[in-house]
PDB file of C-alpha atoms in Angstrom:
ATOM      1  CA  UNK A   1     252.197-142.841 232.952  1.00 49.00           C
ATOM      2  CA  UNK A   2     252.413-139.343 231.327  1.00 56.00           C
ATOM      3  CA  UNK A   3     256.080-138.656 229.432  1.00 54.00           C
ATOM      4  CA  UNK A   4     256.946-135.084 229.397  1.00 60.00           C
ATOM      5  CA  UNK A   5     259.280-133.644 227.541  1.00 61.00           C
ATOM      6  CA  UNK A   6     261.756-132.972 229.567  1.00 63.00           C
ATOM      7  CA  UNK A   7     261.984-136.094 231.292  1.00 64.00           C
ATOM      8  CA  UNK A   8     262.789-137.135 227.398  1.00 65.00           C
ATOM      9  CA  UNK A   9     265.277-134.146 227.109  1.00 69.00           C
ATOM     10  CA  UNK A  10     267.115-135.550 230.621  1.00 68.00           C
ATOM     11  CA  UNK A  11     267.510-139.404 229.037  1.00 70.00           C
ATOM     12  CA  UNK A  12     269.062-138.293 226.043  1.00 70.00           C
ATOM     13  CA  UNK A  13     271.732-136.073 228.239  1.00 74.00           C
ATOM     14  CA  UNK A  14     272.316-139.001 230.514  1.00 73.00           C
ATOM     15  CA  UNK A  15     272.499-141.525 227.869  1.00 72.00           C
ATOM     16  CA  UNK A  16     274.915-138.675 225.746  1.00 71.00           C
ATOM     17  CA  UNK A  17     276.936-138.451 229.562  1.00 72.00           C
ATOM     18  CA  UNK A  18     277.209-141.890 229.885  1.00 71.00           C
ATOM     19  CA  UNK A  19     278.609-142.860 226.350  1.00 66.00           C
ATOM     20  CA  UNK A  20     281.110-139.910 227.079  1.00 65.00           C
ATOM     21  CA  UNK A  21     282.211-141.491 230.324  1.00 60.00           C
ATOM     22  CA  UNK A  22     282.020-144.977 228.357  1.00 58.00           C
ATOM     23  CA  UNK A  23     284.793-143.674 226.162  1.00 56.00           C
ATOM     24  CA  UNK A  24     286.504-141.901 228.473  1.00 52.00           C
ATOM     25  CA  UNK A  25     287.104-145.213 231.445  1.00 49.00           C
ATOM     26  CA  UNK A  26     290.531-146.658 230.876  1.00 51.00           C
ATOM     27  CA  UNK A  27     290.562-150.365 230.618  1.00 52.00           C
ATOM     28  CA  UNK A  28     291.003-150.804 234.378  1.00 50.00           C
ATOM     29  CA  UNK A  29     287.310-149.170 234.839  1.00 50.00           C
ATOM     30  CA  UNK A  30     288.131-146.142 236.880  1.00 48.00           C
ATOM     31  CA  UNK A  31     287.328-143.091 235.169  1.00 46.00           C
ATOM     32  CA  UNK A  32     289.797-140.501 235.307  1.00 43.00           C
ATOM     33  CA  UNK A  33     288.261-137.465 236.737  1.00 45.00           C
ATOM     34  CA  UNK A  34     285.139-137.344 238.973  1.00 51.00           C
ATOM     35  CA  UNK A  35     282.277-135.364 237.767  1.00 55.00           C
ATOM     36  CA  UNK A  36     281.233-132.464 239.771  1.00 58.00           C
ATOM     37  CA  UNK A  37     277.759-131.859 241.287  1.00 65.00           C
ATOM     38  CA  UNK A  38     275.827-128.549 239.601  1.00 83.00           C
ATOM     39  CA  UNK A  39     274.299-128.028 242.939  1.00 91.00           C
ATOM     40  CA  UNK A  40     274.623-129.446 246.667  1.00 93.00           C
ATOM     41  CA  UNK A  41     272.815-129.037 249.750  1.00 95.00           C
ATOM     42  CA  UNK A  42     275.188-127.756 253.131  1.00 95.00           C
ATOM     43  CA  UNK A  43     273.704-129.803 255.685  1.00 95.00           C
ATOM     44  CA  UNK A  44     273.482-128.564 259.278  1.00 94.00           C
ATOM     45  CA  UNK A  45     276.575-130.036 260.219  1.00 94.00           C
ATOM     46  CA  UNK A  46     278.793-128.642 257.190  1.00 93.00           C
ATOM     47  CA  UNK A  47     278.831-131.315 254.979  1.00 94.00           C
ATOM     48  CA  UNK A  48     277.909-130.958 251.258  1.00 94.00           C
ATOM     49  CA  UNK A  49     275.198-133.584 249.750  1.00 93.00           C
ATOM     50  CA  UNK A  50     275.058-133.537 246.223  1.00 93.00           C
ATOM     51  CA  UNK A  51     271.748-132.872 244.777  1.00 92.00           C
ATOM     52  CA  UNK A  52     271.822-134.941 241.798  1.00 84.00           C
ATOM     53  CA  UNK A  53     268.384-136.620 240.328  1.00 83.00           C
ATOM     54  CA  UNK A  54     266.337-135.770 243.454  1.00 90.00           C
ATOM     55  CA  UNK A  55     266.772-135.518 247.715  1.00 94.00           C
ATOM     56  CA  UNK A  56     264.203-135.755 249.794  1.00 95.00           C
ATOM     57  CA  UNK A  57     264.961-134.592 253.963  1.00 96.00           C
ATOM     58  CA  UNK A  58     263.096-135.364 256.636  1.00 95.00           C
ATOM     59  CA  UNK A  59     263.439-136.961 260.004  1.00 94.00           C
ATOM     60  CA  UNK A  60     262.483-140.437 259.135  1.00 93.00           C
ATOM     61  CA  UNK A  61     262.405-140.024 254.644  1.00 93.00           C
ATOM     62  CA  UNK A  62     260.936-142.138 253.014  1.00 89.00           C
ATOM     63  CA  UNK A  63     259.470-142.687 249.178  1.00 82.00           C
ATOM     64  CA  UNK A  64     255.553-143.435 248.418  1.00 75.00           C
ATOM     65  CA  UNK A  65     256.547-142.493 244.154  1.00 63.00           C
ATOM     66  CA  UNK A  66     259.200-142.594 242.307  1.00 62.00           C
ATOM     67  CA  UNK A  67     259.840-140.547 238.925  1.00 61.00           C
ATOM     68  CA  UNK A  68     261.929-141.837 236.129  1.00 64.00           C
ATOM     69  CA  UNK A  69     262.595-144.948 237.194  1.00 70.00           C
ATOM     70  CA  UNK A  70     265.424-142.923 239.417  1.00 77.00           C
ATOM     71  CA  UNK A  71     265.046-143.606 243.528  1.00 84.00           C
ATOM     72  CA  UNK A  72     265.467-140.232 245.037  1.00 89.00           C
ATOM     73  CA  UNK A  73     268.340-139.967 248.056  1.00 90.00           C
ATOM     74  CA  UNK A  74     267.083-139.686 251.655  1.00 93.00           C
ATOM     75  CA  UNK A  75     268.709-137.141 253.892  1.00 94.00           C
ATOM     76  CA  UNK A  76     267.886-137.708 257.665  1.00 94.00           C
ATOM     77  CA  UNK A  77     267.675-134.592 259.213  1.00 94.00           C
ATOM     78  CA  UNK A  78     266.712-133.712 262.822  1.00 91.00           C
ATOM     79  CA  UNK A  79     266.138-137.145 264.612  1.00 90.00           C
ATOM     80  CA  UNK A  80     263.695-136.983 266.851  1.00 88.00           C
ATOM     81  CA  UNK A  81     262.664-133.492 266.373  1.00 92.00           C
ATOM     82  CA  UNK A  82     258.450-133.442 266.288  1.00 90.00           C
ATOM     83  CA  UNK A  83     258.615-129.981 264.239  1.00 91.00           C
ATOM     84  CA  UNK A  84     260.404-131.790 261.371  1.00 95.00           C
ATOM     85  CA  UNK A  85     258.115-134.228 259.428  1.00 94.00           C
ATOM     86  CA  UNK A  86     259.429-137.940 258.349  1.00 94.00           C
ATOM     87  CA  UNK A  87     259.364-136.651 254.615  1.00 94.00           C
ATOM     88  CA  UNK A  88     259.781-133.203 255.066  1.00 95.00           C
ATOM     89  CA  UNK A  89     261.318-131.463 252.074  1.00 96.00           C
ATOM     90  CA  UNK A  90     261.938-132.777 248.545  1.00 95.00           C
ATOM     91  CA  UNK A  91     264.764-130.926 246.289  1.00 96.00           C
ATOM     92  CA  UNK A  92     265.128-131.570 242.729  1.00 93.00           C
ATOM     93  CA  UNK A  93     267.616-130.295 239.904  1.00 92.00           C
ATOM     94  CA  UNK A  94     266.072-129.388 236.677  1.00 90.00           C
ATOM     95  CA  UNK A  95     268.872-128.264 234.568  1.00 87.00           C
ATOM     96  CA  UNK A  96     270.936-126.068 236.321  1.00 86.00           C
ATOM     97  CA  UNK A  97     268.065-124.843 238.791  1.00 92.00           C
ATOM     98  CA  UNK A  98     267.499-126.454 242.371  1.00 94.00           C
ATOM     99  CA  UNK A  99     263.831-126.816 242.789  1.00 96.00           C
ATOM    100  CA  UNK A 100     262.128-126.942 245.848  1.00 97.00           C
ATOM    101  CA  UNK A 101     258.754-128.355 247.100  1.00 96.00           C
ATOM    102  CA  UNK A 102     257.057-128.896 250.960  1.00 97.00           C
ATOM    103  CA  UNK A 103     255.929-132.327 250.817  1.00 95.00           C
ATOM    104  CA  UNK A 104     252.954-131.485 252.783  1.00 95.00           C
ATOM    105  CA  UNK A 105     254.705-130.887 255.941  1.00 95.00           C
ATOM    106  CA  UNK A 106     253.185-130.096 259.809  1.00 92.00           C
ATOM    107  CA  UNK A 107     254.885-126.769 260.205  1.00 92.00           C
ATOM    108  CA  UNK A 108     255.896-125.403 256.889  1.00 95.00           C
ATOM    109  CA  UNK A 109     258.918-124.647 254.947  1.00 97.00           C
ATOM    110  CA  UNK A 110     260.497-121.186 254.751  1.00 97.00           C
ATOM    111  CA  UNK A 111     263.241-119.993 252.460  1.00 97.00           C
ATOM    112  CA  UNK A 112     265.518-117.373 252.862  1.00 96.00           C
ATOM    113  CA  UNK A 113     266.892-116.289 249.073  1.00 94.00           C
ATOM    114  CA  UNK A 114     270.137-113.870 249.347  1.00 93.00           C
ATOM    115  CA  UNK A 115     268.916-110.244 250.043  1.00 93.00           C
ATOM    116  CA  UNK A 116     265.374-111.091 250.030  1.00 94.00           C
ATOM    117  CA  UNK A 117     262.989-111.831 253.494  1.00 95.00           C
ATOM    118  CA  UNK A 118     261.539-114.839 254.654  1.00 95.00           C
ATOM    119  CA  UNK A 119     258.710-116.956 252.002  1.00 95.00           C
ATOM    120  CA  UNK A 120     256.435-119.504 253.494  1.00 96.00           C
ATOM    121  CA  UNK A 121     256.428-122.255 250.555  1.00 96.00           C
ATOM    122  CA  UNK A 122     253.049-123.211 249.612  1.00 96.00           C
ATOM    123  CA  UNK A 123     252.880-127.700 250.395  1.00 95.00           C
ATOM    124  CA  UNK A 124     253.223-129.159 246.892  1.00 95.00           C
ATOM    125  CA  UNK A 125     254.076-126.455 244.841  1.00 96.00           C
ATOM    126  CA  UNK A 126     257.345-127.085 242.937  1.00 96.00           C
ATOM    127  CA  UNK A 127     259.527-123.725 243.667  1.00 95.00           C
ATOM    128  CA  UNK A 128     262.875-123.063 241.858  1.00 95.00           C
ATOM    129  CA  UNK A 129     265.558-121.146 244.465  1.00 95.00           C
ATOM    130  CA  UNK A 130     268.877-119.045 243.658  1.00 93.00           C
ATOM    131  CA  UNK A 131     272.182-120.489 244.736  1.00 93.00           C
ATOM    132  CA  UNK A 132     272.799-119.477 248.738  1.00 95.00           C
ATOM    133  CA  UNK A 133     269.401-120.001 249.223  1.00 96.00           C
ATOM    134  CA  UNK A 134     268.551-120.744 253.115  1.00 97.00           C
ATOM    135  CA  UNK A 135     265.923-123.640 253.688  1.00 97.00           C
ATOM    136  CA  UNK A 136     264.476-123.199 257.108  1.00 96.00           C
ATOM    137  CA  UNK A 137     262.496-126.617 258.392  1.00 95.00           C
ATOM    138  CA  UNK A 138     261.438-125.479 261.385  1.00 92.00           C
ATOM    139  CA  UNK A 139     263.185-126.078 264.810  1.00 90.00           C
ATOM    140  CA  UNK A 140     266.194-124.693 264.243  1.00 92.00           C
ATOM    141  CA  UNK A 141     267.045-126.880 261.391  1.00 94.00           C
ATOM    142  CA  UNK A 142     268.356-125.186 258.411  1.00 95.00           C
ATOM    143  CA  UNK A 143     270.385-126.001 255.154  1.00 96.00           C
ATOM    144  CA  UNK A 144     271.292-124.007 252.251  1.00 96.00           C
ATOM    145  CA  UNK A 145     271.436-124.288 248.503  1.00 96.00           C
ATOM    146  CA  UNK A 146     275.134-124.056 247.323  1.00 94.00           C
ATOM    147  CA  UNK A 147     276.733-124.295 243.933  1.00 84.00           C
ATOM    148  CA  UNK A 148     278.929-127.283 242.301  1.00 62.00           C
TER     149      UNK A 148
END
């Protein structure tokens, strides 16, 4: 298993994060203020998923690897749907920037970044989006890349 640096850099800031919210739980264990999400996906029906560690959407996700030790979060999207693949899309935050990759998928994945036209992603390749960001999955199935 090959450690990069930056999987290094993101221990020490959770490890940092989680003494900090160590110190900062009352005795009761409920922290006082909820932290909020750098980045969130809007889902088709309005709601906001947090981004966090990693997301993968599809119609039917599922995991084959997991990085980090860290078991991404799977967002079903368009049940049933034959142009949306089981494991369709995977999103990741590194930093503060949402990446996106196709996770091989039938049809494609095309994004939509403000004021620019349409990009066909290219299945596998890791591809970091701007905030507002559309993700088209084919079908009529959209989301879109939102801030905190």
């Amino acid at each position: 298993m090959t450690v990069a640096s930056v999987d290094i850099r993101r221990l020490r800031e959770q490890r940092a994060a989680q003494a900090g919210a160590d110190a900062a739980t009352p005795a009761g264990g409920v922290a006082a203020a909820s932290v909020t999400p750098l980045a969130s996906v809007r889902m088709p029906d309005g709601t906001l998923e947090p981004i966090g560690h990693e997301v993968v959407l599809g119609r039917a996700p599922s995991v084959s690897k997991v990085s980090g030790g860290r078991i991404p979060r799977l967002l079903t999207i368009g049940v049933g749907d034959p142009d949306i693949s089981r494991s369709h899309v995977r999103l990741t935050l590194e930093g503060d920037t949402v990446v996106i990759t196709d996770l091989h998928s039938r049809n494609g994945t095309h994004v939509v970044a403000p004021g620019k036209p349409p990009v066909k992603l290219r299945a596998g390749d890791p591809t970091p989006v701007l905030t507002g960001t559309v993700v088209d999955l084919g079908g009529g199935w959209t989301v879109q890349v939102v801030g905190g």
